[in-house]
Coordinates of C-alpha atoms and ligand atoms in Angstrom, one line a residue:
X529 CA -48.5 -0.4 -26.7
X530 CA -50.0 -2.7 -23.5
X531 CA -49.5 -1.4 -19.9
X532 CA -46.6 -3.5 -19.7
X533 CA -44.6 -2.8 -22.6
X534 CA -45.1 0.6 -21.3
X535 CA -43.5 -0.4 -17.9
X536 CA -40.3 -2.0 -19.6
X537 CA -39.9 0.5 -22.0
X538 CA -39.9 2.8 -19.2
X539 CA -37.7 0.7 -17.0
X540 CA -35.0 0.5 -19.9
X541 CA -35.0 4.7 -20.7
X542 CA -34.2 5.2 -16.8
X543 CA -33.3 2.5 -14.5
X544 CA -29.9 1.3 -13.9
X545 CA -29.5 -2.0 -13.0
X546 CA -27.2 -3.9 -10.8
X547 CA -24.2 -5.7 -11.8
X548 CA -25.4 -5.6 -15.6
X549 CA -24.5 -4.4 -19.0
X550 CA -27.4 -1.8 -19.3
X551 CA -27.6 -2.2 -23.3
X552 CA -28.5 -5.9 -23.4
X553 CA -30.3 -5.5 -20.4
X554 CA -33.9 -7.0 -20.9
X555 CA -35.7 -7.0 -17.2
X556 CA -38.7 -9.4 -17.4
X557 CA -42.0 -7.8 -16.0
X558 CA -43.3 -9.1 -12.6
X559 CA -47.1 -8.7 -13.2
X560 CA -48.3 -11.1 -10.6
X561 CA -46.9 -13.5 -7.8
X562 CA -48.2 -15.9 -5.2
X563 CA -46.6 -18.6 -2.8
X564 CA -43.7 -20.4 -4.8
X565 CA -44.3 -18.6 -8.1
X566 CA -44.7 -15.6 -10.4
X567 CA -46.0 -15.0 -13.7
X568 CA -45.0 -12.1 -16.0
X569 CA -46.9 -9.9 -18.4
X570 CA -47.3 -12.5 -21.1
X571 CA -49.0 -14.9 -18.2
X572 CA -46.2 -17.3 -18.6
X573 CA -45.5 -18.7 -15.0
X574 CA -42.0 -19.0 -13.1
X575 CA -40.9 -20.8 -10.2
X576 CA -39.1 -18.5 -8.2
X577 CA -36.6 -20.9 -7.2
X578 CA -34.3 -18.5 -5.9
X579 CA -36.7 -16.6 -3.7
X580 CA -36.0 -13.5 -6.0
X581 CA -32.3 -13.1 -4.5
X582 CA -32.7 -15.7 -1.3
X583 CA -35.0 -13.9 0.5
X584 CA -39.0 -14.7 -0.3
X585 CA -38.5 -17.2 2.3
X586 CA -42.4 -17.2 3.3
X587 CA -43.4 -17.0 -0.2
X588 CA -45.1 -13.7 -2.2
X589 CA -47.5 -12.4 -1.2
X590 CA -48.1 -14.2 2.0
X591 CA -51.9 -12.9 3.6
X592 CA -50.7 -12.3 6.9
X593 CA -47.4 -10.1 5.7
X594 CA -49.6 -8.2 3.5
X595 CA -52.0 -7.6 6.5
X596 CA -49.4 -6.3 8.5
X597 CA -48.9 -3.5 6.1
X598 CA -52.4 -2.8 6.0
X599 CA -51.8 -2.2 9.8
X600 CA -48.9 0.6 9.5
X601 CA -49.6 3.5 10.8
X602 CA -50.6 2.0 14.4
X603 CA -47.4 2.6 16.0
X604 CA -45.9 6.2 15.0
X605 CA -42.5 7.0 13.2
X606 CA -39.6 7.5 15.5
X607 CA -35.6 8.1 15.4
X608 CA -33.7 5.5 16.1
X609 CA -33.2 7.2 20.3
X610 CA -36.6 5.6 20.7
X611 CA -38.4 2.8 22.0
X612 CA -41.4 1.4 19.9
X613 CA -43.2 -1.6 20.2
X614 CA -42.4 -3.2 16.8
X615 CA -38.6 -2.1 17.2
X616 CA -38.6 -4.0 20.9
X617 CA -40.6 -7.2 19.9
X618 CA -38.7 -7.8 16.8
X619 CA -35.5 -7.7 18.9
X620 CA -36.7 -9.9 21.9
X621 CA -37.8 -12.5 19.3
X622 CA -33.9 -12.1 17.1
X623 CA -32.2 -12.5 20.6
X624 CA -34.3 -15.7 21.3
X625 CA -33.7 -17.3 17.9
X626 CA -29.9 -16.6 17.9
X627 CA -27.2 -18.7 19.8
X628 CA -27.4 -18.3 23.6
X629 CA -24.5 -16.0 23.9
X630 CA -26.0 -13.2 22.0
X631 CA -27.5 -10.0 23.5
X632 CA -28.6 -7.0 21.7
X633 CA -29.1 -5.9 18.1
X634 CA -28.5 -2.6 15.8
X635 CA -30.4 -2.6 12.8
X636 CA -29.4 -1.5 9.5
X637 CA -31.5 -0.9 6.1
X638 CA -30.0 -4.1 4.5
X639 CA -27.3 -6.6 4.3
X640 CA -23.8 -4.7 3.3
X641 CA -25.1 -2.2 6.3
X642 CA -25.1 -4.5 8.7
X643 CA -21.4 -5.7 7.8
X644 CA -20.4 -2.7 7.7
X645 CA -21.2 -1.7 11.2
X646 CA -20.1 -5.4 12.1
X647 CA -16.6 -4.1 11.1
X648 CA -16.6 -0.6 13.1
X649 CA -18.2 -2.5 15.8
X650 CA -15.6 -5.3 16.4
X651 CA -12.7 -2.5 16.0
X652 CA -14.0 0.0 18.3
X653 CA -14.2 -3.7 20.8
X654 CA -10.7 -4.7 19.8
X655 CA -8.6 -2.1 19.5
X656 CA -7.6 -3.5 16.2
X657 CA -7.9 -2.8 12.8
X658 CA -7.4 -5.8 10.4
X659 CA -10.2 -7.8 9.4
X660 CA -9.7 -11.2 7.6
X661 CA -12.4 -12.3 5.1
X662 CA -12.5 -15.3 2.7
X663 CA -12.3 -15.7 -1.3
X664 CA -15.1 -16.4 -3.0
X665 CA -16.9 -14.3 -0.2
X666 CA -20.0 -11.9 -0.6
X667 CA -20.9 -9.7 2.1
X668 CA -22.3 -6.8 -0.1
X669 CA -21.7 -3.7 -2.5
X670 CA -20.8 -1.0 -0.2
X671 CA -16.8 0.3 0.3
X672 CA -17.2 -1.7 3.7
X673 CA -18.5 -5.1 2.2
X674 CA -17.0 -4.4 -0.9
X675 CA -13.7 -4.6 0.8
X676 CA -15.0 -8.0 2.6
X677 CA -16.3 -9.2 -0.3
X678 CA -13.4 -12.0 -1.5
X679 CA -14.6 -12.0 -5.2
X680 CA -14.6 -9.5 -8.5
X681 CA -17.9 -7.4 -7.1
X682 CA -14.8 -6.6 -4.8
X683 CA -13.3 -4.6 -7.8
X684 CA -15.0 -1.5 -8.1
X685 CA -14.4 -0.7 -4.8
X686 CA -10.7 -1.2 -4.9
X687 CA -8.4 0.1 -4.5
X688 CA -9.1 -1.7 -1.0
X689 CA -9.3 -0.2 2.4
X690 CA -6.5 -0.7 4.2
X691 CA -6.9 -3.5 6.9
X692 CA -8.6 -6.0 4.7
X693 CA -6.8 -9.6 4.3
X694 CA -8.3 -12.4 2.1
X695 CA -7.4 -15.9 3.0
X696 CA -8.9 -19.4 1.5
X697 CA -12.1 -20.9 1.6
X698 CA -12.4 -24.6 1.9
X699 CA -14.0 -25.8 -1.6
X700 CA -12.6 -29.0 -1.8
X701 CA -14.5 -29.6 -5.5
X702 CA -11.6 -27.6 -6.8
X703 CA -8.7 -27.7 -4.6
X704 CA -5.6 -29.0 -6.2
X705 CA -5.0 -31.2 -3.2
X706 CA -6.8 -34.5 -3.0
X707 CA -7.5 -35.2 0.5
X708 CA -8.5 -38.4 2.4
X709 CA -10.7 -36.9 4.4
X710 CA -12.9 -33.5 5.4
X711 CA -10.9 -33.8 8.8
X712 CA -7.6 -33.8 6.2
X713 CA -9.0 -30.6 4.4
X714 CA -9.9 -28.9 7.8
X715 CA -6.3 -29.7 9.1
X716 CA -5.0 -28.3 6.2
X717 CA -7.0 -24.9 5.8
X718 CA -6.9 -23.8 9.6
X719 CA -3.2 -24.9 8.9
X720 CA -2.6 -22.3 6.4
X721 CA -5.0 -19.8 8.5
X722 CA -2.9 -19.8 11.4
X723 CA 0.5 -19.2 9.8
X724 CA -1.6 -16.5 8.2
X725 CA -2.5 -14.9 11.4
X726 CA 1.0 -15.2 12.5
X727 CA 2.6 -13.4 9.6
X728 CA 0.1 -10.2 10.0
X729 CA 0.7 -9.8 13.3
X730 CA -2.5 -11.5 15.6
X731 CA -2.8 -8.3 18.0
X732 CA -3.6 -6.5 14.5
X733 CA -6.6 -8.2 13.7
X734 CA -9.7 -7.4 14.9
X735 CA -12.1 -9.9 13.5
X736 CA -12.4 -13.2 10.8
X737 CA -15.6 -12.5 9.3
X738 CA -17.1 -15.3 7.2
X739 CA -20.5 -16.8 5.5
X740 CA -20.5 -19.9 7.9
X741 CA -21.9 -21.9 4.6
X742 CA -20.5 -19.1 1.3
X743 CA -23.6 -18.5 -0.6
X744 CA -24.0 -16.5 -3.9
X745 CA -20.6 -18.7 -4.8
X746 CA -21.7 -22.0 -4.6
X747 CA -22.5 -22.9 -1.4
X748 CA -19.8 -24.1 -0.3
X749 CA -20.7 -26.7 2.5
X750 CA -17.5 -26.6 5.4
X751 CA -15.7 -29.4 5.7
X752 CA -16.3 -31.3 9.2
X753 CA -14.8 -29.0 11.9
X754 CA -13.4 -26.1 10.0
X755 CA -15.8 -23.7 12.0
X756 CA -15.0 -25.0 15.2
X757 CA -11.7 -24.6 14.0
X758 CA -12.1 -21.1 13.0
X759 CA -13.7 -20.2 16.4
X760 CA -10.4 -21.6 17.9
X761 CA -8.1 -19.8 16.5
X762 CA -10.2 -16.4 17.0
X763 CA -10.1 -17.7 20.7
X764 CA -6.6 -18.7 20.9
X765 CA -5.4 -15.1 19.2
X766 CA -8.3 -12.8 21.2
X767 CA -10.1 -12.0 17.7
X768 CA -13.8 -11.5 17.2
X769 CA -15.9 -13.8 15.1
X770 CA -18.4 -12.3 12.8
X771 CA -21.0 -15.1 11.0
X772 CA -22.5 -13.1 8.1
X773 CA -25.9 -14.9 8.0
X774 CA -27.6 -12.6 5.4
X775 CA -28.5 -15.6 2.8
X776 CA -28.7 -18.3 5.8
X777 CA -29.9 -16.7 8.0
X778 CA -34.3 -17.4 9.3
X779 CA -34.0 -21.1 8.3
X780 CA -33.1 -21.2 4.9
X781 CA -30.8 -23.7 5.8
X782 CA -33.4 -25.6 7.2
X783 CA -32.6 -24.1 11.1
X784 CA -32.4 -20.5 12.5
X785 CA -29.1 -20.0 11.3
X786 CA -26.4 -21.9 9.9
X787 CA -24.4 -21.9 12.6
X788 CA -26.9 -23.7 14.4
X789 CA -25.8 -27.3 12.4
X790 CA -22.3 -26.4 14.2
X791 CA -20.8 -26.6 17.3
X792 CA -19.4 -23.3 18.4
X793 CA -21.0 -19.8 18.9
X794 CA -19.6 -16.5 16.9
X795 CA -19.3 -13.2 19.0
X796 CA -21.4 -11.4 16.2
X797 CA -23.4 -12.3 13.4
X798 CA -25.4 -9.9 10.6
X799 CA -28.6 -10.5 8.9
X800 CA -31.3 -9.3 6.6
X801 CA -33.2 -10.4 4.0
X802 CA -34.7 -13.5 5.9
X803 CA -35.8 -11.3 8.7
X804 CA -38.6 -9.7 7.5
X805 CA -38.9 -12.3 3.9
X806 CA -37.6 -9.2 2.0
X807 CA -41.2 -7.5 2.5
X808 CA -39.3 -4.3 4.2
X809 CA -35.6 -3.4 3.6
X810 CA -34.2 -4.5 7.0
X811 CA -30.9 -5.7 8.4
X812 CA -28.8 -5.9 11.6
X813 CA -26.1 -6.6 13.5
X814 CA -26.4 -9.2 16.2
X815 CA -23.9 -9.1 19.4
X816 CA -23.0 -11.2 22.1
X817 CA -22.9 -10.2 25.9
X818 CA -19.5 -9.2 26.2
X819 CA -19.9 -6.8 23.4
X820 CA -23.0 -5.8 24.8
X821 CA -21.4 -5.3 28.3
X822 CA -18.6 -3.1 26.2
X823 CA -21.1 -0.6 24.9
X824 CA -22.4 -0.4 28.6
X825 CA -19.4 2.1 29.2
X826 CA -18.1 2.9 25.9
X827 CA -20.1 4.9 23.1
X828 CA -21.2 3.0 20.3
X829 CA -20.1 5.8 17.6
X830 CA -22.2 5.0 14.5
X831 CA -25.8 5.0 13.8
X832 CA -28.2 5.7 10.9
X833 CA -31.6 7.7 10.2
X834 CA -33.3 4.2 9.4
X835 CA -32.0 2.3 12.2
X836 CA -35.2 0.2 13.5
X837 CA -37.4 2.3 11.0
X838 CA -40.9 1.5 12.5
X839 CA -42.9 0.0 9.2
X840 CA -40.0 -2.4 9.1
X841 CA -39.4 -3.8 12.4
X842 CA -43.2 -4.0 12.4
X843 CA -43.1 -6.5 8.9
X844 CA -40.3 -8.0 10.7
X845 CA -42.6 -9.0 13.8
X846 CA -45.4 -10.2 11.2
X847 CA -42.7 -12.3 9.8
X848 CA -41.3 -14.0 12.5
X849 CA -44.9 -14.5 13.7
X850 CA -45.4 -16.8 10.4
X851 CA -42.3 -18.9 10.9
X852 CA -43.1 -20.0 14.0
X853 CA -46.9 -20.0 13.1
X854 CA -46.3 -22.2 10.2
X855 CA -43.6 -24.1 10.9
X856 CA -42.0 -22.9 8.7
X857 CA -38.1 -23.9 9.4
X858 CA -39.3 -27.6 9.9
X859 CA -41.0 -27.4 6.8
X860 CA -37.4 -26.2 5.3
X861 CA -35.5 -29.0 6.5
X862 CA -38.0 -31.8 5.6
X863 CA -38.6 -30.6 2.0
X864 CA -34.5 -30.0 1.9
X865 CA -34.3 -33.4 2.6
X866 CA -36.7 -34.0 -0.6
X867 CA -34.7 -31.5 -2.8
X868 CA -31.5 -33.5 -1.6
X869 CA -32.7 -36.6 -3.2
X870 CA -33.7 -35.3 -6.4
X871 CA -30.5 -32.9 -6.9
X872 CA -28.8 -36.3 -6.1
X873 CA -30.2 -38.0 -8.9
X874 CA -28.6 -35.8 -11.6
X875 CA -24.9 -36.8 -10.6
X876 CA -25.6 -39.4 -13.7
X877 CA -25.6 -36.3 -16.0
X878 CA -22.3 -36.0 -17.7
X879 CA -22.4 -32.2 -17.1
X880 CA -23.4 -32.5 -13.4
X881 CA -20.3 -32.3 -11.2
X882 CA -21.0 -31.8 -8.0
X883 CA -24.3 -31.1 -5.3
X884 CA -24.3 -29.1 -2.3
X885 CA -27.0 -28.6 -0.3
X886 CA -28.3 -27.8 3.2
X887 CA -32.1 -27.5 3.8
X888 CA -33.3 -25.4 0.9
X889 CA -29.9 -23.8 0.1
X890 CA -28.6 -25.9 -2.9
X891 CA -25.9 -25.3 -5.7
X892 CA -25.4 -27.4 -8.8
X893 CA -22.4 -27.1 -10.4
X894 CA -21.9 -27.7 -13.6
X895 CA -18.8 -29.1 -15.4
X896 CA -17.8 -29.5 -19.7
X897 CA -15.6 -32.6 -18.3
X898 CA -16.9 -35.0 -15.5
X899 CA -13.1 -35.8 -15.6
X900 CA -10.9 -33.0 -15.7
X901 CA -13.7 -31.0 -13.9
X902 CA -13.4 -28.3 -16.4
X903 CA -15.5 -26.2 -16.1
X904 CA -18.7 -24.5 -18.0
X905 CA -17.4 -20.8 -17.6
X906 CA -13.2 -19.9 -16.2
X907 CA -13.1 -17.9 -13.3
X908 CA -13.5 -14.2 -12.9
X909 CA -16.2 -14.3 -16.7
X910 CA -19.2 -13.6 -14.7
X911 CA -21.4 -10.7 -15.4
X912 CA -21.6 -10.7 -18.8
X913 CA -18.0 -11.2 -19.8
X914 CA -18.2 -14.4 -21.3
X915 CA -17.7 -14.8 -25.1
X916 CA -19.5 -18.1 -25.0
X917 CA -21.9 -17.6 -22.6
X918 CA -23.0 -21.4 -21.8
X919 CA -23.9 -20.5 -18.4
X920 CA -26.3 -17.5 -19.5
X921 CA -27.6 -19.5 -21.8
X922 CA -28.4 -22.6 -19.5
X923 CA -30.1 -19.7 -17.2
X924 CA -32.3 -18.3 -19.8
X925 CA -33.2 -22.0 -21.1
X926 CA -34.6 -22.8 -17.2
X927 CA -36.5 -19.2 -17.3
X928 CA -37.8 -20.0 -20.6
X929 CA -39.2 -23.3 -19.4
X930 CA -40.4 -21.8 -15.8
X931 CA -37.5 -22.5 -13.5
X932 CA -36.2 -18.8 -12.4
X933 CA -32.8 -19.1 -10.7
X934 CA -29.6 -17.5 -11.4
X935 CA -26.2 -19.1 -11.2
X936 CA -22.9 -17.6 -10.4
X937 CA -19.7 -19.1 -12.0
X938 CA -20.6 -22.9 -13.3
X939 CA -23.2 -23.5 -10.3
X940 CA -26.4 -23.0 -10.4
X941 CA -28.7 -21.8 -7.3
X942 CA -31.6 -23.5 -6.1
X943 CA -33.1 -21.7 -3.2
X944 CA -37.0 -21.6 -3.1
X945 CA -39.3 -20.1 -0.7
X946 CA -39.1 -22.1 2.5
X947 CA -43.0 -23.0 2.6
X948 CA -42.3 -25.0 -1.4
X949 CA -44.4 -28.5 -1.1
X950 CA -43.1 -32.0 -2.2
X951 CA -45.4 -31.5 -5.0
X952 CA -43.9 -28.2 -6.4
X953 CA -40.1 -29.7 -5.5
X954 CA -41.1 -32.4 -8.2
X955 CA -42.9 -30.3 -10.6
X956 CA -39.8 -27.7 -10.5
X957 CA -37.3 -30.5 -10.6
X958 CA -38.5 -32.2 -13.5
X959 CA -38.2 -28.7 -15.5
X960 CA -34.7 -28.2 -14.5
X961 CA -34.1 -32.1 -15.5
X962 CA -35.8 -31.9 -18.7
X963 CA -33.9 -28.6 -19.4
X964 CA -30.5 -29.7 -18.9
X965 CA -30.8 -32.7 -20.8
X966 CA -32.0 -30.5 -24.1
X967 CA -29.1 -28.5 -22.3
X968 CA -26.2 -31.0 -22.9
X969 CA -28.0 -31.9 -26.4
X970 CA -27.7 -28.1 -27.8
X971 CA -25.7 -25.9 -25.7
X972 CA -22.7 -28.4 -24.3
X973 CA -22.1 -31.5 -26.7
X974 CA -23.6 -30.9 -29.4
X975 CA -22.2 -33.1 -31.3
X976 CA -22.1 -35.6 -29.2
X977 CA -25.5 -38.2 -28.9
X978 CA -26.0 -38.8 -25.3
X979 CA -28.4 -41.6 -23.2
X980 CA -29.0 -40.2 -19.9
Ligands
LIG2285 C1 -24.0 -13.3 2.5 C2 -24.4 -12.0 2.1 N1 -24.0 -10.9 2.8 C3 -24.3 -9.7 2.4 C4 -25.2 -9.4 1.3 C5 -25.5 -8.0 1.0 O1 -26.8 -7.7 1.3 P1 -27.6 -6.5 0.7 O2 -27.7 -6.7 -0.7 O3 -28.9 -6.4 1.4 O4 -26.7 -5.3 1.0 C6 -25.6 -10.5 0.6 C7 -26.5 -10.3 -0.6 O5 -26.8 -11.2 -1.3 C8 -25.2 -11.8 1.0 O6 -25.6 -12.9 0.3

């Protein structure tokens, strides 16, 4: 038995893994990574072109990240009561990155944290208890984000905390309306969001809390305004804003944060993953002035053992230091403009129904029927619960050809590490091209002959 049978072997007797059927559960084995790849213990390489879950944004195994951790030690372990170096850099530089209105930060361990204590945060402001969230939201696993959370990871933390109202996201692929224009669509969701508001009582609501571009379910690119829109009504009705910028956030969008392609500033936003390129388990919660000012004579009552844990404020510093170092952003938004192109290029594929994409933040979503938009697998038969399994299989076809992604419903993710080359966009695209034509050939129409 190699090594690395050894390792999977043991990985399959005691490891529970997330969101999974355990039994037909086959982890591959990461043996080796570097840059925009990784290569498993057969050798075979992968593009990693989901940044492992959207957060490798300055590649594996980046020399100057790794350095950093040869380097902890230099500044001691201290409680979250303290002032450290790493702990006050890292902040300074978040606060100068964000939109100008924000002020301070509290850092959590990861993402679902950090909208958790978004949550307590904006009702201990407000005086208010209801939060609204979107469908085909993520904002994490915990009860907290799990209650946010406007899709069927919701479900195992049901039944819901009280407080918690769901209300539409604009995804005008599959709305039943056909409208004549993204100002038509905007009208019509803030529309329904404001009769929404009205019928729970607006002095009950606390905050609206949404993915400024929805992620892990499709990307789902606002229509022209909506935001704005959003940040309206919250102003018009006295309720908070919360931007959960966990997957868009460090400029995998090809900016800071999303919200920076917009024209309107939330009173809080959380983050993680992009902060410190997933190299140290670190998240946060980002607040404007006013907030700030609150806390200036009221207690903020929460806090946690980890909060600005030393080792990983100190990868965060290291991180940010290679952004701006290597341009890294930039480099984001001009290869997003390359990844664009090519993702374009596939609308002539029958099973290609629509492309979204921002900077290196794509989704591809796949249809049976150009048509009819029917699509590869019906709603709510994620995670392993569907008979036919088209989707799983188009997933494993990519992986076995070198493209590692995953996809969730019929849309695929592609969102590589932000420092990916023209070069490596082409060599990774003409995989995913090659693999959904023998896709459509053997998994989707099989009987049918096609010429794409
Ligand atoms: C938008 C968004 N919010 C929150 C989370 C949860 O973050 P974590 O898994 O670090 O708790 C995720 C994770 O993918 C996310 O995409």
């Amino acid at each position: 038995m190699s090594d690395y049978l050894s390792i999977k072997e043991q990985d399959k007797q005691y490891v529970l893994h997330s969101w999974a059927k355990q039994g037909s559960f086959n982890p591959k084995v990461i043996a080796k990574a570097e840059g925009v790849c990784f290569w498993d213990d057969a050798g075979n390489r992968y593009f990693d072109m989901s940044s492992q879950l959207v957060y490798v944004n300055v590649g594996h195994q980046h020399p100057k990240v790794l350095k950093a951790f040869q380097e902890i030690g230099t500044y001691p372990l201290a409680g979250p009561s303290f002032a450290t170096k790493p702990k006050s850099d890292l902040s300074q530089r978040i606060i100068e990155l964000a939109p100008s209105n924000m002020a301070k930060v509290f850092y959590t361990s990861g993402g679902a944290e950090a909208n958790d204590h978004a949550v307590k945060i904006a009702r201990m402001v407000s005086g208010r208890y209801k939060i609204f969230s979107r469908y085909r939201s993520y904002h994490g696993a915990t009860f907290g984000a799990g209650n946010l959370t406007g899709e069927s990871r919701r479900f195992a933390a049901e039944p819901g905390l009280p407080g918690f109202v769901k209300f539409e996201v604009p995804y005008l692929y599959r709305e039943v309306i056909d409208f004549d224009s993204e100002e038509a669509a905007t009208a019509y969701y803030l529309g329904k969001l404001r009769n929404q508001i009205l019928y729970e009582g607006s002095d009950t609501i606390a905050a609206i809390f949404i993915e400024p571009i929805p992620g892990s379910n499709g990307v789902l690119i606002p229509p022209k305004g909506y935001l704005e829109g959003v940040r309206a009504l919250c102003d018009e009705f006295g309720i908070l804003m919360i931007c959960d910028e966990v997957m868009t956030g460090f400029g995998r969008t090809g900016k800071g944060f999303a919200v920076d392609h917009y024209d309107f500033k939330p009173d809080i936003m959380t983050f993680a993953k992009g902060v410190t390129s997933g190299y140290a388990p670190l998240g946060g919660v980002i607040i404007s002035e006013d907030i700030s000012r609150f806390f200036d004579e009221n207690v903020l009552m929460t806090g946690l053992t980890y909060s600005g844990h030393t080792m990983c404020t100190q990868i965060g510093v290291a991180n940010l230091e290679v952004y701006e170092e290597e341009n890294i952003f930039e480099n984001a938004e001009k290869m997003g403009i390359l990844l664009k192109q090519r993702l374009e290029k596939l609308l002539t594929f029958p099973s290609i129904g629509e492309i979204r994409s921002i900077g290196l933040f794509a989704g591809v979503e796949l249809v049976k029927d150009k048509a009819t938009k029917e699509p590869i697998i019906q709603y709510g038969l994620d995670y392993g619960k569907d008979p036919v399994g088209l989707m799983n299989k188009f997933i494993s076809m990519l992986s076995a050809n070198g493209f590692y992604t995953y996809s969730h419903e019929s849309t695929v993710i592609i969102a590589p590490p932000l420092i990916i080359t023209e070069e490596q966009i082409n060599e990774a695209m003409d995989i995913f091209e090659s693999t959904l034509k023998q896709f459509e050939k053997e998994g989707l129409f099989p009987e049918e002959t096609l010429s794409v």
